[in-house]
PDB file of N, CA and C and ligand atoms in Angstrom:
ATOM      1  N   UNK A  28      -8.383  13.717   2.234  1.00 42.00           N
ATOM      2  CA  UNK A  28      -8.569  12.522   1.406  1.00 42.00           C
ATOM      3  C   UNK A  28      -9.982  12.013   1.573  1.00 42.00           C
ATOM      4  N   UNK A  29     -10.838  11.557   0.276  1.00 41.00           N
ATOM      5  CA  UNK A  29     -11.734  10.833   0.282  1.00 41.00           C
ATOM      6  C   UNK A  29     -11.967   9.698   0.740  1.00 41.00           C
ATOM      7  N   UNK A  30     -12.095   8.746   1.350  1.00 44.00           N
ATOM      8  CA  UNK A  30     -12.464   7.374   0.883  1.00 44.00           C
ATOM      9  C   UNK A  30     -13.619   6.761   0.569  1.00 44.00           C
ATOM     10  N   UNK A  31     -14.249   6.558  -0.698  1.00 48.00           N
ATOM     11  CA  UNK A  31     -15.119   5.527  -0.358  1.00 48.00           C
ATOM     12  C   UNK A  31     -14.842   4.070  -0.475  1.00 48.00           C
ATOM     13  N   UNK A  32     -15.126   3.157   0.384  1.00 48.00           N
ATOM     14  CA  UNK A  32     -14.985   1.835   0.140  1.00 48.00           C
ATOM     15  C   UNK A  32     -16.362   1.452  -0.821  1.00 48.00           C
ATOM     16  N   UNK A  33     -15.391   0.329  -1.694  1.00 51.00           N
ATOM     17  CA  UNK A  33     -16.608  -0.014  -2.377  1.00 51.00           C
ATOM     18  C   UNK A  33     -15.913  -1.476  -2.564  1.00 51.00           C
ATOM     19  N   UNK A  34     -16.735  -2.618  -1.675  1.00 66.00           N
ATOM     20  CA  UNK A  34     -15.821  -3.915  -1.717  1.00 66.00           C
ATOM     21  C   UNK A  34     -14.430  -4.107  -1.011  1.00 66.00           C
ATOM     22  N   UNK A  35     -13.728  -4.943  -1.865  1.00 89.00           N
ATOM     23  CA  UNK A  35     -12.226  -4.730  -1.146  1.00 89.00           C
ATOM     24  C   UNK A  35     -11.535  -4.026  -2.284  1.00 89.00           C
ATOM     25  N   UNK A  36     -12.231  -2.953  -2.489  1.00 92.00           N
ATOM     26  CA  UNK A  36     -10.626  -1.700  -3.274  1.00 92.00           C
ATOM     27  C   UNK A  36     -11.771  -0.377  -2.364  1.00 92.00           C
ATOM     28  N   UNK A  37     -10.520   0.508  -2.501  1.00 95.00           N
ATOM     29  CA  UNK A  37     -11.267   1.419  -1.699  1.00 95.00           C
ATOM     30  C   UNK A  37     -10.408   2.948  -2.652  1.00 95.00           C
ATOM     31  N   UNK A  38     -11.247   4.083  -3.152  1.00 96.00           N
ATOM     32  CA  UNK A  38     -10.211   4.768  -3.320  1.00 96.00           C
ATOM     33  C   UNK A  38      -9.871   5.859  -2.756  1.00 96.00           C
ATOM     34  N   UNK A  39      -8.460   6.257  -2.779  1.00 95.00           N
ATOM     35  CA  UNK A  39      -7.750   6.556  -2.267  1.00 95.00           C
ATOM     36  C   UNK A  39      -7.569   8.283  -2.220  1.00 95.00           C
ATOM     37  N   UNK A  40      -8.047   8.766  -3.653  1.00 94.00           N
ATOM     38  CA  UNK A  40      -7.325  10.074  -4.448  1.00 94.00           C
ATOM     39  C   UNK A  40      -7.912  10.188  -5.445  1.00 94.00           C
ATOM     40  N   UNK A  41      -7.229  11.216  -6.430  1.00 94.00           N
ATOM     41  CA  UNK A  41      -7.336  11.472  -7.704  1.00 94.00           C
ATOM     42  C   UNK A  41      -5.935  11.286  -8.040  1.00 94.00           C
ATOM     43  N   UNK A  42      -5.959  10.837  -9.120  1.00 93.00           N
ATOM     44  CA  UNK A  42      -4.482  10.520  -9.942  1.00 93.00           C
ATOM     45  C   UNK A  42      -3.671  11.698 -10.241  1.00 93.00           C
ATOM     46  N   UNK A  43      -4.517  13.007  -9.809  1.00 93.00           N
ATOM     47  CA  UNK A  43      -3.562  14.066 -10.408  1.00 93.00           C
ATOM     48  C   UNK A  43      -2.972  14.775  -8.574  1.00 93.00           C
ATOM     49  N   UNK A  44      -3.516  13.915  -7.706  1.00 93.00           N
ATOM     50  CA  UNK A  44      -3.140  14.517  -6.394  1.00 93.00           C
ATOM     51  C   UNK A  44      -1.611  14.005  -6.388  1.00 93.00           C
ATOM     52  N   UNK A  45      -1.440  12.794  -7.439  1.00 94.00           N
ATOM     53  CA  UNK A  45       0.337  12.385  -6.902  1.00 94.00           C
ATOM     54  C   UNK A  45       1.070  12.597  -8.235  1.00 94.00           C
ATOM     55  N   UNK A  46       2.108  13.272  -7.748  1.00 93.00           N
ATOM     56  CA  UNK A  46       3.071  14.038  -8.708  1.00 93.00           C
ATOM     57  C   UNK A  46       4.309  13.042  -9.283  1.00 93.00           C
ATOM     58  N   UNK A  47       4.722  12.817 -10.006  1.00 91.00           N
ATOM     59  CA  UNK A  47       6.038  12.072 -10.621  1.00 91.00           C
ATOM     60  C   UNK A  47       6.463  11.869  -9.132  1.00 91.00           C
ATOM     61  N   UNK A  48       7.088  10.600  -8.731  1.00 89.00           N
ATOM     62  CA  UNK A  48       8.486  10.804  -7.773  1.00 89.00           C
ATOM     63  C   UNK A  48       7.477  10.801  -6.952  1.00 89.00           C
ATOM     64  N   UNK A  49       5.832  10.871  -6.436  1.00 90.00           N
ATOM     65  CA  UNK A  49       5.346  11.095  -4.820  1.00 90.00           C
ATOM     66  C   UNK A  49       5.543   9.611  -4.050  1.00 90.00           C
ATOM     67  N   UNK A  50       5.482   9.617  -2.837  1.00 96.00           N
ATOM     68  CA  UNK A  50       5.135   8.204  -2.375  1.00 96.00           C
ATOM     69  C   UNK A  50       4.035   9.117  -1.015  1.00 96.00           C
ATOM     70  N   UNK A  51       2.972   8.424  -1.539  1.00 97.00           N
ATOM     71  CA  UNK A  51       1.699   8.740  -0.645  1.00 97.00           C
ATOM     72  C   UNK A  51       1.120   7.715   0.721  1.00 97.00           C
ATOM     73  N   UNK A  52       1.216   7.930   1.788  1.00 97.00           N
ATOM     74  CA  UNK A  52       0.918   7.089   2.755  1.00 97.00           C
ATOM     75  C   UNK A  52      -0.507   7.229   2.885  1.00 97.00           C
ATOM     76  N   UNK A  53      -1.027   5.577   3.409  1.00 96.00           N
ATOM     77  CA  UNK A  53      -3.023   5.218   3.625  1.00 96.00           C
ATOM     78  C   UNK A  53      -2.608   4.804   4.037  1.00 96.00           C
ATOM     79  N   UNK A  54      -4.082   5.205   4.917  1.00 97.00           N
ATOM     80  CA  UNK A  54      -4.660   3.850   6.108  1.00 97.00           C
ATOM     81  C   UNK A  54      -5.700   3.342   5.091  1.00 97.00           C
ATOM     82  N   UNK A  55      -6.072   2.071   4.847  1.00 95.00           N
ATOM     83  CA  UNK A  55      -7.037   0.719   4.432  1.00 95.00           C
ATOM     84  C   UNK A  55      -7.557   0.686   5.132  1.00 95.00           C
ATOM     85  N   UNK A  56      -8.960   0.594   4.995  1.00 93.00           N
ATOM     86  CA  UNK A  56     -10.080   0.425   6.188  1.00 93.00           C
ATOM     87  C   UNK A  56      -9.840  -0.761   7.140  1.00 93.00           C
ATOM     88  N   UNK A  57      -8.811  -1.924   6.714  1.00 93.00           N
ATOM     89  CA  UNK A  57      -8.693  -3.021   7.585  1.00 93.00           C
ATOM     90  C   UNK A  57      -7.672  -2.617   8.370  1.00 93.00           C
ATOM     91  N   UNK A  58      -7.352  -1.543   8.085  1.00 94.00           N
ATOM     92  CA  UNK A  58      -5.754  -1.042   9.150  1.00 94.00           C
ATOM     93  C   UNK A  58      -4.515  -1.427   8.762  1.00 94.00           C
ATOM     94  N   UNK A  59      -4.293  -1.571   7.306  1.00 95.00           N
ATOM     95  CA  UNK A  59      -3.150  -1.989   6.766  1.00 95.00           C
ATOM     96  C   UNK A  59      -2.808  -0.239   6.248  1.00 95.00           C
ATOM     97  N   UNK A  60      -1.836  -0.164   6.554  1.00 97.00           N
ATOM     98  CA  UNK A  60      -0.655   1.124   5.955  1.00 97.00           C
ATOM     99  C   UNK A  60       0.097   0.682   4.410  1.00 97.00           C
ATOM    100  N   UNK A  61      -0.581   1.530   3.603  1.00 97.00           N
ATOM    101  CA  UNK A  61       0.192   1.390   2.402  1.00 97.00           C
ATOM    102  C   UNK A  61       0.576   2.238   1.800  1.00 97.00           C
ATOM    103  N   UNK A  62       1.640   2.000   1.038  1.00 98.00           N
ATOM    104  CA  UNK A  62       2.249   3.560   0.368  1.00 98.00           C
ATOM    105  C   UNK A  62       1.824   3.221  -0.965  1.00 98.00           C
ATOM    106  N   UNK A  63       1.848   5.007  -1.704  1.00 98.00           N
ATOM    107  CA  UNK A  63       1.609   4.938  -3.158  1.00 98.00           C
ATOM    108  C   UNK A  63       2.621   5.453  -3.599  1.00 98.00           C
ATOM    109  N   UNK A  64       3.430   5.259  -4.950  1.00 98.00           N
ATOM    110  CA  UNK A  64       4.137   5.731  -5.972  1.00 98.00           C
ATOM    111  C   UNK A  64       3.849   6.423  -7.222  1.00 98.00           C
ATOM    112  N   UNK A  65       4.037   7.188  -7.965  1.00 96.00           N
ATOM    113  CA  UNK A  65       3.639   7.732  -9.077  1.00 96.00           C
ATOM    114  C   UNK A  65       5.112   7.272  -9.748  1.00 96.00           C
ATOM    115  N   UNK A  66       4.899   6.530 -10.796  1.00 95.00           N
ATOM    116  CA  UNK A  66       6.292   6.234 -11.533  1.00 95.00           C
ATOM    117  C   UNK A  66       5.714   6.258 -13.236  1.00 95.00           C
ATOM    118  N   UNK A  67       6.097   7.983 -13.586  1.00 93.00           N
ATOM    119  CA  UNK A  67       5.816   7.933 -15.157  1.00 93.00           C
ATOM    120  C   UNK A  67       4.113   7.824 -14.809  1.00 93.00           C
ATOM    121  N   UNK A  68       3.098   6.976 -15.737  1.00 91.00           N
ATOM    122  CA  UNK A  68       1.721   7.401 -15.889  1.00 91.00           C
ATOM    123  C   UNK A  68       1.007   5.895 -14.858  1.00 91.00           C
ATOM    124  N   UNK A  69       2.100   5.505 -14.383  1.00 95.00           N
ATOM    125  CA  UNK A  69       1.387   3.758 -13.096  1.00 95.00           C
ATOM    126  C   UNK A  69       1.802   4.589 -11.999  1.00 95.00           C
ATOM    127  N   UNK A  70       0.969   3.854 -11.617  1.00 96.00           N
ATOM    128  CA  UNK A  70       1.096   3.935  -9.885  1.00 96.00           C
ATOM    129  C   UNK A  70       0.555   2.907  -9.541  1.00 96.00           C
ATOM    130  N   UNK A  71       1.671   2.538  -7.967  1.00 98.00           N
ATOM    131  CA  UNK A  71       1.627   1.221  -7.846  1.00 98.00           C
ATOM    132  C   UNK A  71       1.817   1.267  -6.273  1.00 98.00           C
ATOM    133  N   UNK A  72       1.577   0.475  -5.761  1.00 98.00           N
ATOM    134  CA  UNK A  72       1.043   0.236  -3.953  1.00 98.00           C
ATOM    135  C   UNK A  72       1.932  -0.578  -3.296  1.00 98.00           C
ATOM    136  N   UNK A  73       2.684  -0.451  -2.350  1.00 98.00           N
ATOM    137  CA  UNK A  73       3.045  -1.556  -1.253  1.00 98.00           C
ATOM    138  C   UNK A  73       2.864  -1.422   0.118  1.00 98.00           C
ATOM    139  N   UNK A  74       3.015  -2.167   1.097  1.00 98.00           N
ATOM    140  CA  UNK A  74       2.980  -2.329   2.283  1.00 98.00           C
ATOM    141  C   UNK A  74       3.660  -0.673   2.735  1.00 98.00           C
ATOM    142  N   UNK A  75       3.725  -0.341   3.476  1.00 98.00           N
ATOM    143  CA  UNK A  75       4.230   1.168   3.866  1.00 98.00           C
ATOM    144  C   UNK A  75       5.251   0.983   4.664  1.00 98.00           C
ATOM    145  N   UNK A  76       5.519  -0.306   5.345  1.00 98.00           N
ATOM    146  CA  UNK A  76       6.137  -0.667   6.593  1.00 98.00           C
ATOM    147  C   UNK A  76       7.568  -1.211   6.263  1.00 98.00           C
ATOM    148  N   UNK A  77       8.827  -0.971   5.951  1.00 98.00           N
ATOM    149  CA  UNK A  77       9.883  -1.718   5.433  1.00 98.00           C
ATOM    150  C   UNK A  77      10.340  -2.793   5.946  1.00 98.00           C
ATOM    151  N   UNK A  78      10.560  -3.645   5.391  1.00 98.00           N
ATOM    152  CA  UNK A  78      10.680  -5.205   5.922  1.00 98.00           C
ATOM    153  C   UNK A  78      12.096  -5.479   7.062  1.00 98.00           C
ATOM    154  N   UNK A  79      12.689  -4.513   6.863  1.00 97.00           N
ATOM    155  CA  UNK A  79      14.195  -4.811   7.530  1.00 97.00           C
ATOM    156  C   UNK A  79      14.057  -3.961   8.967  1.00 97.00           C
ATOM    157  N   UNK A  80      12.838  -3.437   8.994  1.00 95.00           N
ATOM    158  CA  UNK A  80      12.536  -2.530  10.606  1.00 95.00           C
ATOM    159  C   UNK A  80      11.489  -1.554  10.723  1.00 95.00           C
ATOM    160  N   UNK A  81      11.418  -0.760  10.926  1.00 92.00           N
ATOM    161  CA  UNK A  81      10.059  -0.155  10.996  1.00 92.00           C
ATOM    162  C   UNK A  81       9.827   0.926  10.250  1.00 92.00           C
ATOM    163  N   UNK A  82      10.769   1.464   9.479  1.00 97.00           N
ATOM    164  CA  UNK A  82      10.680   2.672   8.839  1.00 97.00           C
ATOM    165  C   UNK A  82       9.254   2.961   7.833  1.00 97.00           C
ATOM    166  N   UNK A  83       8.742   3.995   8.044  1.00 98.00           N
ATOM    167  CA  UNK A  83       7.683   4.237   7.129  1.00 98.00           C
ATOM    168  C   UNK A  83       8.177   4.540   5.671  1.00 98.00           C
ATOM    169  N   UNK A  84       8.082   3.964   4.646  1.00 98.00           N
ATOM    170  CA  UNK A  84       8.389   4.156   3.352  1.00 98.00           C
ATOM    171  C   UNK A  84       7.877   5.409   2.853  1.00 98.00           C
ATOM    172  N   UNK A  85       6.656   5.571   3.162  1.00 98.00           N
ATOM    173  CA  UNK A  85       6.038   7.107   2.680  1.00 98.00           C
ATOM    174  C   UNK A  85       6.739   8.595   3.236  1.00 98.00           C
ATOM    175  N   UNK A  86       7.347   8.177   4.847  1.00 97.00           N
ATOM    176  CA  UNK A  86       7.453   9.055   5.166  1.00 97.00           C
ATOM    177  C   UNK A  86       9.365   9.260   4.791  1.00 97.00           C
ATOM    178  N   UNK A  87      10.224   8.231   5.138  1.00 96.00           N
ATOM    179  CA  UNK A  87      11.464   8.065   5.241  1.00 96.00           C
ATOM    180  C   UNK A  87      11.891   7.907   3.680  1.00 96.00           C
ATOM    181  N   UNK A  88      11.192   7.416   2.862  1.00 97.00           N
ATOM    182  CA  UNK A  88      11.698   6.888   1.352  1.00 97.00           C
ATOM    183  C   UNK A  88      12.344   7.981   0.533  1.00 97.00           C
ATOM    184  N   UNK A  89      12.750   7.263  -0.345  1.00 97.00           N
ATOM    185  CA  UNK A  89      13.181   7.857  -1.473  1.00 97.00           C
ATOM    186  C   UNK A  89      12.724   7.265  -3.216  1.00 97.00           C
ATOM    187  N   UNK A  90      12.005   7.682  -3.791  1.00 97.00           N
ATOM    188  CA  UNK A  90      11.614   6.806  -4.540  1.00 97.00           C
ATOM    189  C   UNK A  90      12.425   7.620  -6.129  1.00 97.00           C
ATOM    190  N   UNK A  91      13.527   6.443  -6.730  1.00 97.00           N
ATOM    191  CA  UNK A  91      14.437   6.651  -7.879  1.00 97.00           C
ATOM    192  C   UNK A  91      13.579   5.964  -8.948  1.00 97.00           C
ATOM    193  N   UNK A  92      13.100   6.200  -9.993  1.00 96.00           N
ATOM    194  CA  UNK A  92      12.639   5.313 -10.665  1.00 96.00           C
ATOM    195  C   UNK A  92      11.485   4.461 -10.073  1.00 96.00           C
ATOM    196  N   UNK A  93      11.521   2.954 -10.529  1.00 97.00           N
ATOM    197  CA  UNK A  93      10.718   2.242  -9.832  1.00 97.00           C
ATOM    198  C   UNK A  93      11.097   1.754  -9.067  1.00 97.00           C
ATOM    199  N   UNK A  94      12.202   2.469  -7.978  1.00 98.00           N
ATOM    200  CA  UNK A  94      12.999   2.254  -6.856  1.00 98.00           C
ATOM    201  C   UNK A  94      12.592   2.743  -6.033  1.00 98.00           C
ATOM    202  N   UNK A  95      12.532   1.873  -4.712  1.00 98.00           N
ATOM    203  CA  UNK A  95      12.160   2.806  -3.700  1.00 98.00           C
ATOM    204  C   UNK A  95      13.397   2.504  -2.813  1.00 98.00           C
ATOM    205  N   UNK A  96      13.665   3.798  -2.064  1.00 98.00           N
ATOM    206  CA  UNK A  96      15.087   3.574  -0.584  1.00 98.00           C
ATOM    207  C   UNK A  96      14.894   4.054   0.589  1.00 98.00           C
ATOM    208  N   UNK A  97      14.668   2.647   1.361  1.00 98.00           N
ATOM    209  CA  UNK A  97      14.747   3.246   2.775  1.00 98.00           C
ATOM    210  C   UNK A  97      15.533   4.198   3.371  1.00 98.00           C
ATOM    211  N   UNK A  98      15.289   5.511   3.768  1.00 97.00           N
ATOM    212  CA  UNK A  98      16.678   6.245   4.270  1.00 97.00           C
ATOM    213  C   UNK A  98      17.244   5.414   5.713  1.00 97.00           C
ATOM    214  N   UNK A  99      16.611   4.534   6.350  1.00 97.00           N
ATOM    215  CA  UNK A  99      17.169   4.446   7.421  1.00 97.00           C
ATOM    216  C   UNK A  99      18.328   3.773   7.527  1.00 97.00           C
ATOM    217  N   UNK A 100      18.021   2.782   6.077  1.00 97.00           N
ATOM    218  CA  UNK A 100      19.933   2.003   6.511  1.00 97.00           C
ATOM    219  C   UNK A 100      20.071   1.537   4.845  1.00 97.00           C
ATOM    220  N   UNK A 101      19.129   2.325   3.776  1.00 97.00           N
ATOM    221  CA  UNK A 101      19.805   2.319   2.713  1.00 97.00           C
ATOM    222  C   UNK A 101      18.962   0.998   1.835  1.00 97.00           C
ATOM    223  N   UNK A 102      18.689   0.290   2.319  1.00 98.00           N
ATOM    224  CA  UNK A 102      18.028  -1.048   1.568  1.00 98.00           C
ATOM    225  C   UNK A 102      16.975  -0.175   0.167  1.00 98.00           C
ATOM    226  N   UNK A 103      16.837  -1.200  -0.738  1.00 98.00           N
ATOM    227  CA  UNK A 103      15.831  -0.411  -1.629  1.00 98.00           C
ATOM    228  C   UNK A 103      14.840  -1.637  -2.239  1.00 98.00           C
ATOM    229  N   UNK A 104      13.491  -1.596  -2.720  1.00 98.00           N
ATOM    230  CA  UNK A 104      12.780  -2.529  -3.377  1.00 98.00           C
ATOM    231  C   UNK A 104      12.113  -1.961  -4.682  1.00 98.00           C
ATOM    232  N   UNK A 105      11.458  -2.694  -5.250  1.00 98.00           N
ATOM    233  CA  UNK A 105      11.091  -2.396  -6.789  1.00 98.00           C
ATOM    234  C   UNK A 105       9.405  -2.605  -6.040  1.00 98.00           C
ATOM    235  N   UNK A 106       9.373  -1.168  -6.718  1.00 98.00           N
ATOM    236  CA  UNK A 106       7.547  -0.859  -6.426  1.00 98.00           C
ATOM    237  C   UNK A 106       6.704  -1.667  -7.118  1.00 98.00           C
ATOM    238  N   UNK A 107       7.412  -2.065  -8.613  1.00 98.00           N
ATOM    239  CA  UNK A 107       6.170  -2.820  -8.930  1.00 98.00           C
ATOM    240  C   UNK A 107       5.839  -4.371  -8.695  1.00 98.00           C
ATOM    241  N   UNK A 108       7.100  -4.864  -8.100  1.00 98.00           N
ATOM    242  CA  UNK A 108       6.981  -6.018  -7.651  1.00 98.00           C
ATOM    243  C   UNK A 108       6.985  -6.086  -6.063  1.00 98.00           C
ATOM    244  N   UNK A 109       7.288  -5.438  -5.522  1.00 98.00           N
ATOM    245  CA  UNK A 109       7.871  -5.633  -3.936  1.00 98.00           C
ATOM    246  C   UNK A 109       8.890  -5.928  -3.637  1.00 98.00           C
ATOM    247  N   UNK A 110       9.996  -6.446  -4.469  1.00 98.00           N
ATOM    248  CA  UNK A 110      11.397  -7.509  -4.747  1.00 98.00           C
ATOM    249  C   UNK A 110      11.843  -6.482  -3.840  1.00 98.00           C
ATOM    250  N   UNK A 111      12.694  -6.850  -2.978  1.00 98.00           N
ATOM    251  CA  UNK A 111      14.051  -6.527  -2.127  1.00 98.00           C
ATOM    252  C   UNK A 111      15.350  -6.267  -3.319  1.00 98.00           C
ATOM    253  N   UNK A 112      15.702  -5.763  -2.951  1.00 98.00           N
ATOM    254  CA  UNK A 112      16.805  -5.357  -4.150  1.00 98.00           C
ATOM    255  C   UNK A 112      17.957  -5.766  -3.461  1.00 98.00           C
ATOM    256  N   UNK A 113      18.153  -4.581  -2.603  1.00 97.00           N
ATOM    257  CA  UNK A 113      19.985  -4.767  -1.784  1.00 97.00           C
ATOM    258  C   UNK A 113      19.833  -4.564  -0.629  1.00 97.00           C
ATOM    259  N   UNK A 114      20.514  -5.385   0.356  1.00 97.00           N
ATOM    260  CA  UNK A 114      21.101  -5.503   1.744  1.00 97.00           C
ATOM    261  C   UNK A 114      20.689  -3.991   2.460  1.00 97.00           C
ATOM    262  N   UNK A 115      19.840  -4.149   3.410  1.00 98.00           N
ATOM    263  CA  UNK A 115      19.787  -5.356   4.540  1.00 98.00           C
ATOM    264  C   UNK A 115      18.839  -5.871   4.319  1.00 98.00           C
ATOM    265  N   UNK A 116      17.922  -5.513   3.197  1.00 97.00           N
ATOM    266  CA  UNK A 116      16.750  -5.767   3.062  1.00 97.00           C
ATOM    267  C   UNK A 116      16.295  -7.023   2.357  1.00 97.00           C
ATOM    268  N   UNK A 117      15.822  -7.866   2.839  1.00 98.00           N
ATOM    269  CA  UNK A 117      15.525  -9.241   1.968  1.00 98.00           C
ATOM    270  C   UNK A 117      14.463 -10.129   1.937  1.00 98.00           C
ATOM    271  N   UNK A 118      13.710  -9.264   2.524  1.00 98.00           N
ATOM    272  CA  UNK A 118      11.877  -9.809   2.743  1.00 98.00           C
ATOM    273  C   UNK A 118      11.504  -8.783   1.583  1.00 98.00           C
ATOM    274  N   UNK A 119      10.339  -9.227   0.855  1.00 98.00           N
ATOM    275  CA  UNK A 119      10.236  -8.068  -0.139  1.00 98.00           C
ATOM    276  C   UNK A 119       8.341  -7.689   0.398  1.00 98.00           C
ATOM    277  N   UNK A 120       8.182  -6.884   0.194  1.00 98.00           N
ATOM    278  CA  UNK A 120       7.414  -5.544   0.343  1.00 98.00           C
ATOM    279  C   UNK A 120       5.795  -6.525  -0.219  1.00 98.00           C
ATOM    280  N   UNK A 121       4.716  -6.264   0.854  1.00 97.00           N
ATOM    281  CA  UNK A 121       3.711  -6.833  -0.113  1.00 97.00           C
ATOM    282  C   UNK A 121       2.868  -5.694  -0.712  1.00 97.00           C
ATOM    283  N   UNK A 122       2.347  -6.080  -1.934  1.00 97.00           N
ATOM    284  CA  UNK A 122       2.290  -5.506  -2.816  1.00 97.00           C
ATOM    285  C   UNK A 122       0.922  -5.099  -3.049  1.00 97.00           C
ATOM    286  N   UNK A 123       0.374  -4.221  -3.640  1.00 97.00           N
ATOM    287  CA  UNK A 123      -1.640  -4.137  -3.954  1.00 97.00           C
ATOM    288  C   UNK A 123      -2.020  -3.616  -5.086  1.00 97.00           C
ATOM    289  N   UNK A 124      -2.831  -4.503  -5.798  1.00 96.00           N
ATOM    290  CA  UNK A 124      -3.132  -3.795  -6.861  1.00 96.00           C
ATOM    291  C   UNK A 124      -3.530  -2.268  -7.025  1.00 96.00           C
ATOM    292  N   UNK A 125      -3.642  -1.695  -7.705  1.00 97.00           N
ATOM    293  CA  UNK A 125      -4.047  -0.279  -8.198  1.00 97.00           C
ATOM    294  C   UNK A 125      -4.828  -0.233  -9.623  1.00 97.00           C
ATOM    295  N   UNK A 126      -6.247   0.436  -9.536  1.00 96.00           N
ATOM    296  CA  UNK A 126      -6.947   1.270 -10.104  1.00 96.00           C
ATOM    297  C   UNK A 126      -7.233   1.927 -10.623  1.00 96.00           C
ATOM    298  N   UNK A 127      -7.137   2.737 -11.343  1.00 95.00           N
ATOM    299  CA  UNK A 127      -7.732   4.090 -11.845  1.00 95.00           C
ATOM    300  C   UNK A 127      -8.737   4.046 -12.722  1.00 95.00           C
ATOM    301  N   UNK A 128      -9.684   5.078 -12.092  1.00 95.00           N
ATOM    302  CA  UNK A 128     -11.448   4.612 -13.150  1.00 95.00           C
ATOM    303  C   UNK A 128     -11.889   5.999 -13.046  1.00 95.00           C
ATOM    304  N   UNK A 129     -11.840   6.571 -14.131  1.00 96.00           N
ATOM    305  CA  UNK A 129     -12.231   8.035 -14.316  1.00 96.00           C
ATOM    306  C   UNK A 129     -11.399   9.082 -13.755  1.00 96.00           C
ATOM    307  N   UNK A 130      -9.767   8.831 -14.001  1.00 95.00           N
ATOM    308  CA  UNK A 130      -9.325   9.538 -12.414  1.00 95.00           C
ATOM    309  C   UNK A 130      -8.974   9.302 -11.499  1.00 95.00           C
ATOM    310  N   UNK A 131      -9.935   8.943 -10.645  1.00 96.00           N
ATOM    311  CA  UNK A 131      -9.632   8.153  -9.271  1.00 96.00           C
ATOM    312  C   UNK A 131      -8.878   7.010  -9.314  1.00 96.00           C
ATOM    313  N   UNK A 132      -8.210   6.713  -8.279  1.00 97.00           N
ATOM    314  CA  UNK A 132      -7.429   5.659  -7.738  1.00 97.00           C
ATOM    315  C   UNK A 132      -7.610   5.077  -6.853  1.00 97.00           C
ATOM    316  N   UNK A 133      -8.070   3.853  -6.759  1.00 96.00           N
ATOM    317  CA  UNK A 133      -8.071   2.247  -5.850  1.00 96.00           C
ATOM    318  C   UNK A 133      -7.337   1.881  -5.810  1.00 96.00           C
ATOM    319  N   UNK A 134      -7.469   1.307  -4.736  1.00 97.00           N
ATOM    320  CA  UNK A 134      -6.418   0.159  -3.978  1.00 97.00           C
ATOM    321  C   UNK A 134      -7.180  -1.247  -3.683  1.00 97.00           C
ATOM    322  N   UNK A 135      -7.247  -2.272  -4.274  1.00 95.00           N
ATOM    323  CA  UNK A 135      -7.212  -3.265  -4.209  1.00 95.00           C
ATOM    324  C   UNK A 135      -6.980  -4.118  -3.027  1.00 95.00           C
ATOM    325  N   UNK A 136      -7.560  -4.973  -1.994  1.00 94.00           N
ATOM    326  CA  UNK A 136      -6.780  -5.355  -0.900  1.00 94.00           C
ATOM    327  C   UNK A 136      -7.748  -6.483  -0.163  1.00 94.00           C
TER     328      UNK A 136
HETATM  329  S1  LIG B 230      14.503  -0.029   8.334  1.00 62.27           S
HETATM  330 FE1  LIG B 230      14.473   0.098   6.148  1.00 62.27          FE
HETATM  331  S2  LIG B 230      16.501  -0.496   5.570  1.00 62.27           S
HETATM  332 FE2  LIG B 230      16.491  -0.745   7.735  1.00 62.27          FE
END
């Protein structure tokens, strides 16, 4: 992976590195962990860290739609908002803008 920072978005990729259905894990130069989604032709960013315990979303997830599911105990949130959907999960996911400028993909933060 590339990064250049430029300000506070930094990018991440090329838009064609994430496939329908990927969820891509970053490190942010400030040390925030965020995951990426490819849903249809958006892609969209949240916190990587699941709110109900520690599970890595990038690594443990499942992403249905603009659904994402923790495998560890099932909870799921909406990528493009962060919203908590269903039990156990009820802190919702913070969220980061996204980019794309020629291709490439930023993250906002
Ligand atoms: S750690 Fe994600 S649902 Fe429990």
């Amino acid at each position: 992976m590339s990064s250049a920072e430029t300000g506070n978005r930094v990018k991440i990729c090329q838009s064609v590195e994430l496939n329908e259905g990927d969820i891509k894990g970053v490190d942010l130069p400030d040390g925030q962990r965020v995951a990426l989604y490819r849903v249809g032709e958006t892609i969209y960013a949240t916190s990587d860290t699941c709110t109900h315990g520690e599970a890595s979303l990038s690594e443990e997830g499942l992403l249905s739609g603009h659904v994402v599911e923790c495998s560890w105990h099932f909870g799921t949130f909406d990528v493009r908002t962060g919203a908590a959907l269903t039990s156990p999960c009820s802190i919702a996911l913070k969220t980061f803008p996204v980019e794309v400028v020629d291709g490439d993909v930023y993250v906002c933060y």
